[in-house]
Amino acid sequence: MTMETSGTALNTSRRGMLRLLAGGSMSALAIACVSPDLPAAGEPLYKNAAAPIPARVADLMARMTLAEKVQQIRTAWQGKADMIDELEFKPAKASAAFPEGIGHVTRPSDKRGVPGITGAAGGSAARWRTPQQTVEFINALQRWALEDTRLGIPVLVHEESLHGYMATEATMFPQAIALSGTFDTDLMHRVQSVIAREVRSRGVHYVLSPVVDTVRDPRWGRIEETWGECPYVCAEMGVAAVEGLQGPGKFERLGPDKVFATLKHMTGHGQPEAGNNISPAQISERELREDFFTPFREIVERTSVGAIMPSYNEIDGIPSHANTWLLGDVLRGEWGFNGIIASDYGGVHELFTLHKVAESLEDAAHQSLLAGVDSELPEGMAFATLQDAVEAGRIPVELIDRACARMLTFKFRAGLFENPYGDWDKAREITGNAEARALALEAARKSMCLLTNKDGALPLNEASMGRVAVIGPNHAIARLGGYSSVPKQTINLIEGLRQVAPSADFVTAQGVFITTSEDRSQDLIYLAPRDRNLELIEEAVRVARGADTIVLAIGDTEQTSREGFARNHLGDRTDIDIVGEQNALVDALAALGKPLIVCAINGRPPSWPNVVEKADAVLECWYPGQEGGVAMAETLLGHNNPGAKLPVSVVRNEGQVPLFYNRKPSSRRGYLFDDAGPLFAFGHGLSYTSFAISAPRVGKARFGTDEEIPVTVEVANTGSMAGDEVVQLYITRTEVSVTRPVLELKGFRRVSLQPGERTSVSFTITPRQLSFWNRAMEEVNEPGPVTLSAGNSSASLQTTEITIA
């Protein structure tokens, strides 16, 4: 199709365009409304930075061929091989391989496309470009796109940034579930702001984070990537993260040092069948709307989040990448989302290869475009069929136009046409610098969660703890978790202890190995040999026998809980206790009768009943980031008072799954020979000091259905040490038309108090927070009694009764 016929097609299909673009972005709608006539002379309108974005999009679209439009909604990952020699971008190769330009490049920081590099999931710096190489590649790519292609359309590039920019030397913060456990939205905002500026300085304007899936199955290997089981926490942390990455509120153009965010994965991803990644999500519409949609809806309506990524799974027989109700009616229609919808890696072609709802790659591309997917990641293999399909009349060009318009709008909003380049000098100055490192340490300190502390076993007293045996598979390695790269520096537990207490007497032993390898990119995973581990346990017992105190670092590796993205690369488990011979190590050390302190270093919640029974204290450290060794040491030695809470309920065993705090009244009747309650409740977390939290206080007992409810809670530090407490506010609704959860979190606030200090914490519960979906699937706030509950966990609450009239 020529440029002229493309413009004619645009004119002759205005009615179809208006129908297809309903619920889409204002800029995309402008294509059907703005004349495509080209300026007679002078600079093209689309290159005028002062012109309105809708007009720029319309002008550029009118100049594009079909082939150029298709390229804008495709991506190159392995295709980087066709534009480089080794790591260097080659304009001549790019022009030959991509004569219609390049719309989107996947993860410029990795070496995909270089001979011998098939992936870059972490572990080894050999898989990654250096920061300078990344900037050089992006800048050469963009110079070619602006100067050597027919229309000079810049390239969109994206990166991963789950808990730090997943690229060499970038700052690695605590894993997502640990950040959520801080219950500190200000901290989340600051962490994501640092991530954004490190990413942006290298020339990247778009990241595939955050993960806002509500998660309800600890067997799922990706639970560490989430913010837990509570829709409210996921929403509030999500808003804070997105505004940290992008900037506050609603806006049109991305500001300096900011990047567009992507909400992942819409939806049901966190409760897959049998805990198996990408399996069907057997979830009703009411449950979707109240528990799984909530984070996405809140973030879409309160921010200008740039992108949404559909989930791999199916809901009610329809895969998310082909779900017009999910992505069209709800996301774009009800919520008014006007950004881009980018596929998960392989999510489009899997409509054909996995889900079997498409008869070909072309059909998969067609279905995803109809549903509203605008960009196929990571390679665009299904979208590669689109030009032939349109020219043969099998797919309407309007679908290509709609997706292309959204992608171009995204690029204009990101400022790519004005400045798509990275700044190596700035990147070198800010990446992993002292300020970022200090924030990583603050985040690690605030993510420490004390689960048990029998008879005040913690904190350790340096004057009386004597010789300390530091043992375990995680004592001398910095576990960063999934979606990590190689930061400038890391500090593991034993290094942190020796830094914080240089005069103390520490001895060490391996205890056991967990797996046979530490390469998180490895596909097949094998547990370490049992015979060798039993020998190591004997060695650890000999070391511990000569010590006065034992600190045991156990848990997961980046292999034992991870994203299972293929049949030969699994990450989900049926057994959620610690694996290998770790329980045997615990038993052997506990038998010595010495104080046994456990540092849980893990991504999966600690469903470890034997450990909890045998240990004198359990400190949940999660994956605490690059500075985690110092934070763990400070907490063990009392220099840092733990104040984090659990963002998930911790089950006793996999037979209780799914188990979550916002359960319905008819659940958990009980089991023969076992306990129906969790091992640790949602919101649980101890401190080295004590706090008193009052019942919620309100100004009156009756409120109208359209009234906000101001609530005050008093909190006091009644102990002898400064510390943080997380005040949690819940509601319970009864005597309404559909069953409601026994508890729903509607507010939280982390406060720092000195001994004897007290403060008032104010919350406002809105009518929308009281509303639910009734029998007619209408969102309503019905009259009836409401119990307000406040406390420091979902299992420790004081209540006040009010009525909605």
mmCIF file of C-alpha atoms in Angstrom, residues 304-535:
data_model
loop_
_atom_site.group_PDB
_atom_site.id
_atom_site.type_symbol
_atom_site.label_atom_id
_atom_site.label_comp_id
_atom_site.label_asym_id
_atom_site.label_seq_id
_atom_site.Cartn_x
_atom_site.Cartn_y
_atom_site.Cartn_z
ATOM 1 C CA SER A 304 -1.745 8.544 33.979
ATOM 2 C CA VAL A 305 -0.266 5.052 33.933
ATOM 3 C CA GLY A 306 1.136 4.537 30.469
ATOM 4 C CA ALA A 307 0.565 0.857 29.762
ATOM 5 C CA ILE A 308 -1.296 -2.281 30.758
ATOM 6 C CA MET A 309 -0.062 -5.826 30.166
ATOM 7 C CA PRO A 310 -2.658 -8.609 29.861
ATOM 8 C CA SER A 311 -2.103 -11.838 31.769
ATOM 9 C CA TYR A 312 -1.167 -15.156 30.190
ATOM 10 C CA ASN A 313 -4.095 -16.999 31.755
ATOM 11 C CA GLU A 314 -7.669 -17.460 30.669
ATOM 12 C CA ILE A 315 -10.812 -16.385 32.508
ATOM 13 C CA ASP A 316 -14.053 -18.260 31.796
ATOM 14 C CA GLY A 317 -12.503 -19.829 28.707
ATOM 15 C CA ILE A 318 -11.181 -16.610 27.165
ATOM 16 C CA PRO A 319 -7.431 -15.851 27.288
ATOM 17 C CA SER A 320 -6.757 -12.301 28.442
ATOM 18 C CA HIS A 321 -4.921 -11.358 25.245
ATOM 19 C CA ALA A 322 -8.147 -11.980 23.302
ATOM 20 C CA ASN A 323 -10.641 -10.768 25.916
ATOM 21 C CA THR A 324 -12.590 -7.820 24.483
ATOM 22 C CA TRP A 325 -14.710 -7.566 27.635
ATOM 23 C CA LEU A 326 -11.658 -7.353 29.885
ATOM 24 C CA LEU A 327 -9.496 -5.022 27.794
ATOM 25 C CA GLY A 328 -12.202 -3.166 25.906
ATOM 26 C CA ASP A 329 -15.435 -2.943 27.858
ATOM 27 C CA VAL A 330 -13.887 -2.737 31.327
ATOM 28 C CA LEU A 331 -10.379 -1.292 30.947
ATOM 29 C CA ARG A 332 -10.942 1.215 28.152
ATOM 30 C CA GLY A 333 -14.704 1.599 28.485
ATOM 31 C CA GLU A 334 -15.625 1.664 32.180
ATOM 32 C CA TRP A 335 -12.305 3.003 33.471
ATOM 33 C CA GLY A 336 -11.352 5.227 30.534
ATOM 34 C CA PHE A 337 -7.807 3.915 30.106
ATOM 35 C CA ASN A 338 -6.113 5.721 27.207
ATOM 36 C CA GLY A 339 -2.589 4.331 27.226
ATOM 37 C CA ILE A 340 -1.193 1.343 25.369
ATOM 38 C CA ILE A 341 -1.869 -2.335 25.915
ATOM 39 C CA ALA A 342 1.361 -4.277 25.421
ATOM 40 C CA SER A 343 1.316 -8.058 25.299
ATOM 41 C CA ASP A 344 3.202 -10.200 27.741
ATOM 42 C CA TYR A 345 6.117 -11.983 26.102
ATOM 43 C CA GLY A 346 4.572 -14.501 23.697
ATOM 44 C CA GLY A 347 1.045 -13.787 24.906
ATOM 45 C CA VAL A 348 -0.305 -13.143 21.407
ATOM 46 C CA HIS A 349 1.132 -16.126 19.577
ATOM 47 C CA GLU A 350 0.128 -18.388 22.492
ATOM 48 C CA LEU A 351 -3.499 -17.842 21.491
ATOM 49 C CA PHE A 352 -2.535 -20.203 18.656
ATOM 50 C CA THR A 353 0.241 -22.336 20.119
ATOM 51 C CA LEU A 354 -1.006 -22.846 23.708
ATOM 52 C CA HIS A 355 -4.641 -21.852 24.224
ATOM 53 C CA LYS A 356 -5.794 -23.215 20.842
ATOM 54 C CA VAL A 357 -8.425 -20.509 20.343
ATOM 55 C CA ALA A 358 -6.765 -19.227 17.149
ATOM 56 C CA GLU A 359 -6.314 -21.222 13.956
ATOM 57 C CA SER A 360 -3.064 -19.499 12.978
ATOM 58 C CA LEU A 361 -0.635 -16.767 13.976
ATOM 59 C CA GLU A 362 -2.604 -14.401 11.777
ATOM 60 C CA ASP A 363 -5.813 -15.264 13.596
ATOM 61 C CA ALA A 364 -4.039 -14.789 16.930
ATOM 62 C CA ALA A 365 -2.904 -11.339 15.814
ATOM 63 C CA HIS A 366 -6.420 -10.498 14.639
ATOM 64 C CA GLN A 367 -8.044 -11.581 17.902
ATOM 65 C CA SER A 368 -5.574 -9.637 20.028
ATOM 66 C CA LEU A 369 -6.014 -6.486 17.945
ATOM 67 C CA LEU A 370 -9.788 -6.778 18.276
ATOM 68 C CA ALA A 371 -9.383 -7.077 22.052
ATOM 69 C CA GLY A 372 -7.228 -3.946 22.082
ATOM 70 C CA VAL A 373 -3.610 -5.175 22.231
ATOM 71 C CA ASP A 374 -1.439 -2.490 20.620
ATOM 72 C CA SER A 375 2.075 -3.944 20.736
ATOM 73 C CA GLU A 376 3.281 -7.538 20.556
ATOM 74 C CA LEU A 377 6.226 -8.339 22.794
ATOM 75 C CA PRO A 378 8.957 -9.424 22.664
ATOM 76 C CA GLU A 379 9.388 -10.031 18.924
ATOM 77 C CA GLY A 380 6.102 -9.445 17.126
ATOM 78 C CA MET A 381 5.978 -12.841 15.429
ATOM 79 C CA ALA A 382 2.180 -12.909 15.108
ATOM 80 C CA PHE A 383 1.935 -9.262 14.104
ATOM 81 C CA ALA A 384 4.428 -10.046 11.319
ATOM 82 C CA THR A 385 1.482 -11.565 9.437
ATOM 83 C CA LEU A 386 -0.578 -8.376 9.479
ATOM 84 C CA GLN A 387 0.590 -6.639 6.301
ATOM 85 C CA ASP A 388 -0.304 -9.567 4.069
ATOM 86 C CA ALA A 389 -3.583 -10.082 5.917
ATOM 87 C CA VAL A 390 -4.655 -6.463 5.449
ATOM 88 C CA GLU A 391 -3.625 -6.363 1.804
ATOM 89 C CA ALA A 392 -5.620 -9.552 1.189
ATOM 90 C CA GLY A 393 -8.668 -8.079 2.933
ATOM 91 C CA ARG A 394 -8.725 -10.569 5.797
ATOM 92 C CA ILE A 395 -8.064 -7.986 8.526
ATOM 93 C CA PRO A 396 -9.359 -4.390 8.417
ATOM 94 C CA VAL A 397 -6.699 -1.704 8.224
ATOM 95 C CA GLU A 398 -8.574 0.215 10.925
ATOM 96 C CA LEU A 399 -7.284 -2.237 13.529
ATOM 97 C CA ILE A 400 -3.710 -1.493 12.504
ATOM 98 C CA ASP A 401 -4.438 2.225 12.504
ATOM 99 C CA ARG A 402 -5.885 2.111 16.000
ATOM 100 C CA ALA A 403 -2.909 0.277 17.475
ATOM 101 C CA CYS A 404 -0.369 2.344 15.564
ATOM 102 C CA ALA A 405 -2.023 5.586 16.655
ATOM 103 C CA ARG A 406 -1.813 4.570 20.278
ATOM 104 C CA MET A 407 1.848 3.624 19.956
ATOM 105 C CA LEU A 408 2.681 6.937 18.251
ATOM 106 C CA THR A 409 0.720 8.846 20.886
ATOM 107 C CA PHE A 410 2.773 7.041 23.531
ATOM 108 C CA LYS A 411 6.008 8.097 21.804
ATOM 109 C CA PHE A 412 4.902 11.718 21.522
ATOM 110 C CA ARG A 413 3.842 11.756 25.180
ATOM 111 C CA ALA A 414 7.234 10.315 26.149
ATOM 112 C CA GLY A 415 9.046 13.092 24.277
ATOM 113 C CA LEU A 416 10.894 10.630 22.055
ATOM 114 C CA PHE A 417 10.586 12.812 18.947
ATOM 115 C CA GLU A 418 12.391 15.619 20.765
ATOM 116 C CA ASN A 419 14.995 13.690 22.783
ATOM 117 C CA PRO A 420 15.173 9.900 22.662
ATOM 118 C CA TYR A 421 18.788 9.722 23.818
ATOM 119 C CA GLY A 422 20.543 8.509 26.925
ATOM 120 C CA ASP A 423 23.097 10.585 28.806
ATOM 121 C CA TRP A 424 26.143 8.519 29.749
ATOM 122 C CA ASP A 425 27.663 11.207 31.945
ATOM 123 C CA LYS A 426 24.450 11.491 33.943
ATOM 124 C CA ALA A 427 23.967 7.741 34.067
ATOM 125 C CA ARG A 428 27.475 7.311 35.432
ATOM 126 C CA GLU A 429 26.844 9.973 38.082
ATOM 127 C CA ILE A 430 23.496 8.739 39.421
ATOM 128 C CA THR A 431 23.462 4.977 38.872
ATOM 129 C CA GLY A 432 23.997 3.151 42.135
ATOM 130 C CA ASN A 433 25.380 6.287 43.756
ATOM 131 C CA ALA A 434 25.582 7.032 47.475
ATOM 132 C CA GLU A 435 22.053 8.448 47.596
ATOM 133 C CA ALA A 436 20.594 5.404 45.873
ATOM 134 C CA ARG A 437 22.587 3.061 48.074
ATOM 135 C CA ALA A 438 21.366 4.848 51.219
ATOM 136 C CA LEU A 439 17.766 4.495 50.033
ATOM 137 C CA ALA A 440 18.319 0.791 49.349
ATOM 138 C CA LEU A 441 19.552 0.394 52.924
ATOM 139 C CA GLU A 442 16.596 2.348 54.329
ATOM 140 C CA ALA A 443 14.207 0.159 52.339
ATOM 141 C CA ALA A 444 15.937 -3.002 53.570
ATOM 142 C CA ARG A 445 15.737 -1.837 57.183
ATOM 143 C CA LYS A 446 12.054 -1.044 56.849
ATOM 144 C CA SER A 447 11.314 -4.405 55.206
ATOM 145 C CA MET A 448 12.544 -6.483 58.177
ATOM 146 C CA CYS A 449 9.571 -8.341 59.695
ATOM 147 C CA LEU A 450 9.903 -10.070 63.067
ATOM 148 C CA LEU A 451 7.653 -13.142 63.060
ATOM 149 C CA THR A 452 8.503 -14.771 66.404
ATOM 150 C CA ASN A 453 10.619 -13.753 69.379
ATOM 151 C CA LYS A 454 10.407 -16.234 72.247
ATOM 152 C CA ASP A 455 11.432 -14.784 75.599
ATOM 153 C CA GLY A 456 13.018 -11.749 73.928
ATOM 154 C CA ALA A 457 15.683 -13.770 72.093
ATOM 155 C CA LEU A 458 16.209 -10.770 69.836
ATOM 156 C CA PRO A 459 17.872 -8.379 69.697
ATOM 157 C CA LEU A 460 21.206 -10.005 70.389
ATOM 158 C CA ASN A 461 23.350 -8.294 72.991
ATOM 159 C CA GLU A 462 26.872 -7.825 71.679
ATOM 160 C CA ALA A 463 28.238 -7.847 75.218
ATOM 161 C CA SER A 464 26.697 -11.198 76.160
ATOM 162 C CA MET A 465 26.009 -13.111 72.940
ATOM 163 C CA GLY A 466 29.468 -14.670 72.954
ATOM 164 C CA ARG A 467 30.694 -16.526 69.908
ATOM 165 C CA VAL A 468 28.066 -16.532 67.163
ATOM 166 C CA ALA A 469 27.902 -19.348 64.620
ATOM 167 C CA VAL A 470 26.486 -17.972 61.368
ATOM 168 C CA ILE A 471 25.310 -20.934 59.364
ATOM 169 C CA GLY A 472 23.174 -21.810 56.405
ATOM 170 C CA PRO A 473 22.940 -21.787 52.622
ATOM 171 C CA ASN A 474 22.028 -18.092 52.546
ATOM 172 C CA HIS A 475 24.511 -16.705 55.072
ATOM 173 C CA ALA A 476 27.258 -15.779 52.594
ATOM 174 C CA ILE A 477 25.351 -14.926 49.425
ATOM 175 C CA ALA A 478 23.285 -11.858 48.591
ATOM 176 C CA ARG A 479 19.943 -13.156 47.406
ATOM 177 C CA LEU A 480 18.295 -10.537 45.199
ATOM 178 C CA GLY A 481 15.343 -12.495 43.811
ATOM 179 C CA GLY A 482 13.825 -12.601 40.371
ATOM 180 C CA TYR A 483 14.118 -9.807 37.819
ATOM 181 C CA SER A 484 17.500 -8.751 39.164
ATOM 182 C CA SER A 485 20.765 -7.980 37.433
ATOM 183 C CA VAL A 486 24.244 -7.402 38.837
ATOM 184 C CA PRO A 487 24.476 -4.231 40.972
ATOM 185 C CA LYS A 488 27.674 -2.332 41.708
ATOM 186 C CA GLN A 489 27.932 -3.975 45.109
ATOM 187 C CA THR A 490 26.088 -6.382 47.377
ATOM 188 C CA ILE A 491 26.432 -7.185 51.068
ATOM 189 C CA ASN A 492 25.432 -10.576 52.398
ATOM 190 C CA LEU A 493 24.556 -11.491 55.979
ATOM 191 C CA ILE A 494 27.987 -12.453 57.300
ATOM 192 C CA GLU A 495 29.577 -9.412 55.653
ATOM 193 C CA GLY A 496 26.910 -7.230 57.241
ATOM 194 C CA LEU A 497 27.463 -8.728 60.682
ATOM 195 C CA ARG A 498 31.200 -8.177 60.506
ATOM 196 C CA GLN A 499 30.646 -4.603 59.338
ATOM 197 C CA VAL A 500 28.124 -3.747 62.049
ATOM 198 C CA ALA A 501 29.919 -5.620 64.864
ATOM 199 C CA PRO A 502 33.616 -5.692 63.908
ATOM 200 C CA SER A 503 34.738 -6.804 67.364
ATOM 201 C CA ALA A 504 32.331 -9.734 67.663
ATOM 202 C CA ASP A 505 33.421 -13.355 67.299
ATOM 203 C CA PHE A 506 31.685 -14.890 64.279
ATOM 204 C CA VAL A 507 32.334 -18.386 62.946
ATOM 205 C CA THR A 508 30.641 -19.821 59.882
ATOM 206 C CA ALA A 509 29.520 -23.027 58.198
ATOM 207 C CA GLN A 510 27.627 -23.780 54.992
ATOM 208 C CA GLY A 511 25.145 -26.139 56.636
ATOM 209 C CA VAL A 512 23.602 -27.331 53.365
ATOM 210 C CA PHE A 513 23.406 -26.364 49.743
ATOM 211 C CA ILE A 514 19.905 -25.928 48.351
ATOM 212 C CA THR A 515 20.404 -26.573 44.631
ATOM 213 C CA THR A 516 23.299 -27.677 42.474
ATOM 214 C CA SER A 517 23.655 -24.301 40.733
ATOM 215 C CA GLU A 518 23.286 -20.584 41.403
ATOM 216 C CA ASP A 519 22.468 -19.635 37.796
ATOM 217 C CA ARG A 520 18.908 -18.340 37.898
ATOM 218 C CA SER A 521 18.756 -18.541 34.094
ATOM 219 C CA GLN A 522 19.215 -22.317 34.204
ATOM 220 C CA ASP A 523 16.188 -24.174 32.918
ATOM 221 C CA LEU A 524 16.332 -27.513 34.731
ATOM 222 C CA ILE A 525 16.780 -27.289 38.502
ATOM 223 C CA TYR A 526 18.145 -30.030 40.745
ATOM 224 C CA LEU A 527 18.292 -30.182 44.526
ATOM 225 C CA ALA A 528 21.756 -30.534 46.029
ATOM 226 C CA PRO A 529 22.845 -34.127 46.792
ATOM 227 C CA ARG A 530 21.443 -35.362 50.087
ATOM 228 C CA ASP A 531 24.560 -37.321 51.088
ATOM 229 C CA ARG A 532 26.773 -34.268 50.715
ATOM 230 C CA ASN A 533 24.303 -32.120 52.664
ATOM 231 C CA LEU A 534 24.245 -34.601 55.539
ATOM 232 C CA GLU A 535 28.036 -34.307 55.740
#
